[in-house]
Amino acid sequence: MSIGDERIRSERGVQQGDPLGPLLFSLALHRALTRVKVREPTECPAPLDFTVAYLDDMFVAGTDAAVSWFCDALKDELERMGLALSLDKCIITPSSGADTLVDQSRFLGWLWNPCRNLKVLGAAVGDEIFSKALVQKRRQKAKRILSRLGQLSNVQAALPILRSCAGFAKLVHNSRTSPPSSILDELAAFDDDVKTAFVEFSQLTPDSPTWARAQRTTGTGGLGLRSSAKHAAAAFTASSINTATLQSKICPDMTEADVLSEPQLQEAIGRLPRSEALAALVAEGFGLSQRMLSRTIDRADADSELLDRRLPDHMKAHTQLSCTGGADSWIHAYPSAEAGTVMDSELFRLDCATSSRSVAEQSCHLPIVKVVLGRLLGPCAGLQLRRRPHAAPRSCQRRVICGDSSRWC
């Protein structure tokens, strides 16, 4: 790598940023692990409970003598390849906690974790306090991104970033690996952080029902700003059901039926809305995805809105139009000059307001729009910004409702 006149030579390990790097590293590590496993039956003082590795994260369980032997053997094999264990990042977690009889002298230079809580591939394994603390830590990191996102003046650029990678996606791994009841408060707080960022860059002020609508998928009349708290049960349910076989292999004393009957999973299923569609998905079991459950939840919310007798007919009609196939294409169009999908930020903001039925704060553009419409059309009962399902994302139409008649312009 060249930086000005300086050159940094890549002589050990894989090059940072190389897309093939993780694969090459895994191949080398797999070879070292295979050699150690071949030696294990004759050299290891006791059987290991399990050994799991993913890239540079590895977890070994067993007696202190067995784990110590495995780590020494792996260290030897890695050194033959020019790799080394980072002892300052290696952690010993005794299963009996602070009262353990593990010989610490076997692991000199290692970190010691007597509290029995640990993080496995980003997932919290431990008590409820530890699970909450991990979510809170990630939430604080995400808040820095959300605060910067709120400063963007281009709404069309800010919304897809919030929807795709700065919102729900930030904590979805926690939702899939921790029971909803243990982290629900932190997830709800993160939803508030997402709403704050949306309000800042859009200058819209959604009330509670409007924000709940915005959290639905775009195909069900929302803006796709999925709620981490509301969909935590869907994420945990799908993850638990699809990994039941793997869980039973890691813990041979548990069958797949035992995993599926776990109280934490049943509690998560109980949090899902009661509907025949959801019940059928859960009963189907393997192959179930969190996306399938989440879409069913959003669809149930949209149907509930349409059946609400307190909701005016024109609001129900708006929901039905928003759920029409292709009606959400404008939301998914990333601003690209080459593709011709760049929209005026103020117009995009108004589209967001119309889609979610939010209150738009006044800006310099709004009075002009009102004056022009007033001069051309006279008194209007309402103004709806809508796109034809088959139209390109940049093509915007305005449906103007005047009295009992309506027309497109």
XYZ file of C-alpha atoms in Angstrom, residues 1-275:
275
model
C 0.000 0.000 0.000
C 1.348 3.412 -0.973
C 0.747 6.581 1.042
C 2.555 9.424 -0.691
C 6.187 8.395 -0.913
C 5.802 5.792 1.832
C 5.084 2.138 1.147
C 3.658 -0.392 3.590
C 4.554 -3.926 2.591
C 2.117 -6.773 3.280
C 4.384 -9.576 4.480
C 2.351 -11.369 7.121
C -1.265 -12.438 7.304
C -3.823 -11.214 4.776
C -4.040 -7.709 3.405
C -6.517 -5.452 5.188
C -9.519 -4.742 2.992
C -8.900 -7.634 0.596
C -12.313 -9.280 -0.081
C -10.560 -12.662 -0.278
C -8.793 -12.037 3.044
C -11.350 -13.726 5.334
C -11.514 -16.795 3.093
C -7.724 -17.168 2.881
C -7.395 -16.695 6.644
C -10.105 -19.297 7.303
C -8.379 -21.823 5.044
C -5.094 -21.406 6.926
C -6.782 -21.587 10.335
C -8.813 -24.625 9.298
C -5.597 -26.464 8.418
C -4.107 -25.685 11.845
C -7.287 -26.768 13.646
C -7.442 -30.011 11.666
C -3.891 -30.874 12.680
C -4.680 -30.210 16.346
C -7.846 -32.334 16.175
C -5.829 -35.224 14.727
C -3.458 -35.036 17.697
C -6.236 -34.672 20.275
C -7.209 -38.370 20.820
C -3.665 -39.404 21.758
C -2.216 -36.262 23.341
C -5.060 -34.338 25.020
C -5.359 -35.237 28.752
C -9.189 -35.131 28.620
C -11.895 -34.888 25.936
C -12.917 -31.376 24.896
C -16.615 -30.490 25.157
C -16.591 -28.528 21.897
C -14.439 -26.346 19.655
C -16.005 -23.666 17.467
C -14.191 -21.135 15.283
C -15.366 -18.310 13.032
C -12.574 -16.340 11.382
C -10.362 -15.099 14.229
C -12.910 -15.834 16.995
C -12.576 -19.251 18.628
C -14.311 -20.907 21.575
C -12.983 -24.004 23.329
C -14.768 -25.703 26.234
C -13.489 -28.422 28.527
C -11.430 -29.004 31.653
C -8.579 -26.602 32.378
C -6.020 -29.269 31.449
C -7.726 -30.056 28.129
C -8.199 -26.403 27.143
C -4.605 -25.585 28.103
C -3.273 -28.446 25.958
C -5.452 -27.441 22.984
C -4.294 -23.809 23.106
C -0.614 -24.806 23.347
C -1.013 -27.209 20.427
C -2.821 -24.607 18.342
C -0.133 -22.042 19.155
C 2.526 -24.407 17.808
C 0.597 -25.068 14.596
C -0.067 -21.374 14.002
C 3.580 -20.438 14.521
C 4.503 -22.844 11.742
C 2.345 -20.683 9.454
C 3.667 -17.356 10.710
C 0.593 -16.628 12.837
C 0.340 -16.114 16.584
C -2.238 -16.077 19.378
C -2.951 -12.633 20.834
C -2.891 -13.555 24.495
C -3.995 -10.066 25.551
C -7.295 -10.794 23.773
C -7.725 -14.378 25.006
C -10.216 -14.788 27.845
C -10.767 -17.599 30.345
C -14.359 -17.875 31.634
C -14.787 -20.569 34.319
C -18.263 -22.101 34.307
C -18.425 -22.021 38.119
C -17.624 -18.328 38.327
C -15.450 -16.851 41.063
C -15.547 -20.116 43.076
C -13.743 -22.046 40.358
C -10.908 -24.505 41.013
C -9.319 -23.826 37.606
C -5.530 -23.579 37.807
C -4.859 -20.024 36.636
C -1.153 -20.749 36.251
C -2.014 -22.711 33.108
C -3.142 -19.483 31.427
C -0.520 -16.877 32.254
C -1.034 -13.658 30.291
C -4.697 -14.435 29.567
C -7.600 -12.235 30.654
C -9.670 -13.640 33.521
C -13.485 -13.415 33.474
C -14.971 -14.801 36.727
C -18.516 -13.445 36.210
C -19.540 -16.220 33.734
C -20.934 -13.669 31.266
C -19.296 -13.646 27.862
C -19.847 -12.501 24.295
C -19.876 -15.231 21.660
C -19.681 -13.962 18.086
C -21.359 -10.744 19.165
C -24.124 -12.528 21.096
C -24.583 -12.123 24.841
C -24.283 -15.367 26.809
C -25.130 -14.631 30.418
C -27.647 -12.912 32.637
C -30.186 -10.231 31.772
C -28.024 -7.374 33.064
C -25.185 -8.425 30.759
C -27.545 -8.684 27.769
C -28.920 -5.199 28.414
C -25.439 -3.749 28.856
C -24.329 -5.141 25.488
C -27.358 -3.641 23.719
C -26.816 -0.330 25.494
C -23.183 -0.249 24.396
C -24.137 -0.792 20.754
C -26.941 1.710 21.065
C -24.496 4.392 22.222
C -22.258 3.679 19.237
C -25.220 3.866 16.885
C -26.327 7.195 18.367
C -23.188 8.836 17.015
C -24.159 7.797 13.505
C -27.785 8.814 14.024
C -26.784 12.275 15.261
C -24.694 12.844 12.132
C -27.475 11.481 9.962
C -29.884 13.993 11.464
C -27.692 16.772 10.106
C -28.095 15.704 6.467
C -30.083 18.211 4.468
C -30.877 15.780 1.642
C -33.885 13.776 2.810
C -33.754 11.383 -0.138
C -30.204 10.388 0.832
C -30.836 10.269 4.592
C -33.944 8.047 4.554
C -32.424 4.980 2.817
C -29.362 5.173 5.084
C -31.595 5.216 8.154
C -33.789 2.436 6.796
C -31.042 0.122 5.522
C -28.072 0.383 7.856
C -28.399 2.980 10.650
C -31.645 1.792 12.228
C -33.041 -1.698 12.823
C -29.961 -3.364 11.295
C -27.726 -2.008 14.073
C -29.328 -4.140 16.795
C -30.914 -6.996 14.855
C -28.131 -9.413 15.892
C -28.957 -8.756 19.537
C -32.641 -9.346 18.799
C -31.886 -12.686 17.164
C -29.675 -13.967 19.978
C -31.273 -12.571 23.166
C -34.796 -13.223 24.491
C -36.983 -10.155 23.829
C -37.980 -9.780 27.484
C -34.358 -9.204 28.527
C -33.587 -6.327 26.143
C -36.963 -4.824 25.238
C -36.440 -1.570 27.162
C -33.129 -0.864 25.427
C -34.622 -1.667 22.019
C -37.515 0.724 22.672
C -35.012 3.430 23.640
C -33.164 2.825 20.373
C -36.433 3.222 18.457
C -36.715 6.659 20.059
C -33.186 7.461 18.855
C -34.168 6.492 15.307
C -37.266 8.669 15.495
C -35.209 11.625 16.706
C -32.849 11.289 13.726
C -35.802 11.056 11.333
C -37.414 14.172 12.795
C -34.144 16.097 12.553
C -33.408 15.461 8.881
C -37.018 15.382 7.628
C -38.400 18.232 9.757
C -41.585 16.174 10.156
C -43.347 15.763 13.487
C -45.113 12.375 13.507
C -47.398 11.588 16.441
C -47.507 8.071 17.906
C -49.980 6.530 15.388
C -48.167 8.190 12.485
C -44.775 6.970 13.654
C -46.152 3.443 14.123
C -47.326 3.612 10.506
C -43.906 4.835 9.333
C -42.329 1.800 11.025
C -44.200 -0.594 8.755
C -42.669 -1.899 5.540
C -43.034 0.302 2.478
C -45.253 -2.364 0.926
C -47.782 -1.905 3.731
C -47.922 1.881 3.609
C -44.933 2.671 5.835
C -41.488 4.140 5.340
C -39.642 0.945 6.211
C -38.231 2.286 9.518
C -38.729 -1.031 11.291
C -39.119 -0.969 15.070
C -36.418 -2.956 16.894
C -38.687 -3.484 19.913
C -41.757 -4.557 17.983
C -39.912 -7.035 15.773
C -37.586 -8.467 18.438
C -39.910 -11.423 19.009
C -39.956 -12.193 15.274
C -36.152 -12.097 15.093
C -35.647 -14.342 18.137
C -38.361 -16.803 17.097
C -37.009 -17.286 13.574
C -33.422 -17.593 14.814
C -34.278 -20.128 17.528
C -36.394 -22.334 15.284
C -33.864 -22.404 12.443
C -30.925 -23.212 14.730
C -32.665 -25.924 16.762
C -30.671 -28.674 15.035
C -27.359 -26.928 15.649
C -28.272 -26.247 19.270
C -29.007 -29.920 19.857
C -25.613 -30.838 18.375
C -23.780 -28.391 20.641
C -25.758 -29.617 23.653
C -26.298 -33.378 23.070
C -28.472 -33.629 26.180
C -31.096 -31.481 24.426
C -33.206 -32.694 21.533
C -34.693 -30.411 18.893
C -38.050 -30.778 20.635
C -36.454 -29.571 23.885
C -35.059 -26.507 22.122
C -38.425 -25.657 20.569
C -40.200 -25.999 23.917
C -37.789 -23.689 25.756
C -39.739 -21.125 27.868
C -37.816 -18.206 26.358
C -38.815 -19.211 22.829
C -42.423 -19.812 23.830
C -42.482 -16.402 25.521
C -41.206 -14.787 22.298
C -43.852 -16.589 20.230
C -46.464 -15.348 22.689
C -45.411 -11.770 21.925
C -46.252 -12.155 18.243
C -49.657 -10.807 17.165
C -52.389 -13.405 17.091
C -53.202 -14.216 13.476
